[in-house]
Amino acid sequence: MKIKIAYIVIFLLMLFILVPLASLFFANDLLSNQSFDTNNLFAFWEDDYFRQVIFFSLWQASLSTFLSIGIAVVVARAFAHYGHFPLRSLILGLFGLPLVVPAVVAVLGIVSVYGSQGWIPLGSKLYGINGILLAHLFFNIPLAVRLLLPVWNNIPQQYWRIGAQFGMTNWQQWRHIEWPALRETLPGVSVLIFMLCMTSFAVVLTLGGGPKSTTLEVAIYQSLRFDFNPAQAVLLAIIQLILSILITIIAAWFSRLPDVEANLHIHSQVVAQGNKLLSLLFILIAIIFVVSPLVAMLIDAAKGPVYQVLNDSKLWQAAAFSLLIGLSAASISIILGWILLSASAEKAYLGNKRMAQVFELSGSVVYVVPPLVVGTGLFILLSKWVNIFEWAILIVILINGIMGLPFVIRTLGAAMRQNTARYQRLCESLDISGWQRFKQIDFPLLRKPLGLSFALVTAMAMGDLGVIALFGTPETATLPLLLYQRLSAYQMPQAAVIAVFLLASCLLTFWLLERGISGKSSRKVGGEKNAGY
Amino acid sequence: MAKVAEKLAEKKMLVINELKYVYRNDNSYLPKKQKTLSDMKMCFNLQVKEGEILSIIGASGSGKTTLLNLIAGFLKPISGEILVNKQDISQLAIAKRPVTTVFQEHNLFPHLDVFTNIAIGIKPSLKLDKNEVKKISQALNDVGLSELEKRLPAQLSGGQRQRVALARTLVRKQKILLLDEPLAALGPAMREEIIELIKSLLKKNKMAALFVSHQPDDALIASERVAFIHDGKVLEIGEGQKILNNPKHSLIQEYLGG
């Protein structure tokens, strides 16, 4: 039964992804477009605009990845070497914030620090590649630090001790102990960050500052909402899809992408040779870089028209829409993820590893398809029959729900597999199944990763400015869209207040959900920690 | 017993005098009311002569590995002496101590071949002169692995990996060898083979060794003398046959399953 439902889920998932994609390829408008010649599929390459957009997408993503990884390695190493840094857990917790901070909020923070009125005014230089890089670094340095730090934790203690006994210098320690461990993880983390930068929408939309700094995602949006040129949007979406698939293939070739982690328990007892002061300096610079946009934005908001914005009914309507989208999308992700992972864990338990992988991969495969590409497909497909703007909220919920699935799979997958491997036989022997099994066994043991993934998907969907920008109208504006509208109208004081409101909403929702679902008892059950993340 | 003490007096290579350390029990994961685990105050006294292996046995958590970590410098003692040929090494940096450790696992760096794994013990820069290269070949020959110098650790058996680690201790030419359960992952036949190898290498190179083991049988094969550690202290030290075959102390009887 469990397996049959999982097959139905896979079928529905494929339907939801493939039908919009197919509609891109078979769009009637496409065939009549000058850029698209069925006899010469690469005709678009002769168009300067397309070339420019593709080049800039790849360039900004490469540069962002290179800088993020380079800086993150230095910072993660500093954290690993300086094991007893004061408030270490708090700071690493803070580094988890960008996972939950909506991109458009971060943009406002960046403008607060580096904008013409900011602490380090870059003026008009902020808009374009500089602003995009700063925002991408804000998001990706903390993410990369959190993903890379476990590499140091996983280095066997013996290696550090042997290194110390042999009198290895700082450089020799890096060369013989750290780099060999790190080089296995770096490609996976790099590809993940490259992918995030390639599909970064809100940052480029708000900080791009013109046609010269436009990426594929933003170009798709502009083609649909401003140029009214669906054919061009379709072509761009196809190119984006092909690039995304290529990147994923490269990622799979290098290594598996790392798991999403929200908590990092560091057990750093390394006997590392290193300069504590230098480590401290790197850590402090990283903290200032990550915290300053948030602090600057808070200050701006405090000076802004708080009462006026909070009294605006549009804000509360947008908040209600955001919460509705967040909770509904997370519910969809969790239900689908649970079904797929249950089937996968059962297959793995029965020894059919291949099918177990198929179930798990089918949930992660949507990762390959950028949300905006699916959105474009749905836009083209549905616009023939219905007024798509009336369906905005439902479409946004569905796309965000499905796009949240890979996060659920990564957060919950390992714990669920382990749970089944440990307790399946016991449950069978005690005849515990169905609802009773979920209530008495699975939920108490898995509530921690379950709570985390639910909270994560909710916060991400609440802060999403990708799909809603495509389908949203002033009547159906969510908080990120409302914020974007204020930013576009250069109403910066109002924007700052809305940004803080949005950030607070996301953080509060994340905290309440994670705490509410994870509960305190998850640690007590059987005295065992839930592994897997 | 008297004979052994006489022999010891001849040439004590390693002397541990009132070496004190406090092992802090991590109660952080326990609920407040259950934080009953107290810190363990350790104090070690023992002596090992040149060419001798002293086996250290005791239950898990008794302080066996902590003792080795204190001697190697991985942990800092509160007070006490670690004398190697009458020189106190307790305040020396890890790299300056005349000590080499062989662990249960992870002795070899996975990305380096056998030869380089040994070479790194001489010079971490790996810039070797001809004489050093010759020494490594000789050490590989001594442990019977001269044909396998190009292999990576993953291409070796558990026993072969421990042989490489022993070959490295030979080229490092340190006086004290600390063996932290080096046989735990090996089968019975291989264990005996490695013990014999350690014994012969030790005599040939005039070293002294502390051999931590969970297996009383291994301790008996490896050494004449055995020290039984309990609660961070040497409860009994002396001839292995007497201590293990005829245990007087109830804690040792309990440990041996009597």
Coordinates of C-alpha atoms in Angstrom, one line a residue, chain A residues 96-103 139 455-456 459-460 463 503 506-507 510:
Chain A
G96 CA 22.2 29.5 9.8
L97 CA 20.1 32.6 9.5
P98 CA 20.7 33.2 5.8
L99 CA 18.9 29.9 5.2
V100 CA 15.8 31.5 6.6
V101 CA 16.3 35.2 5.7
P102 CA 14.3 36.0 2.5
A103 CA 16.6 37.2 -0.4
F139 CA 24.0 34.2 1.7
A455 CA 9.9 25.1 9.6
L456 CA 12.5 25.4 6.9
A459 CA 10.1 30.1 6.0
M460 CA 11.6 29.6 2.6
G463 CA 10.1 34.7 1.8
L503 CA 12.2 38.9 8.6
C506 CA 9.9 34.3 8.9
L507 CA 12.1 33.9 12.0
F510 CA 10.5 29.1 11.9

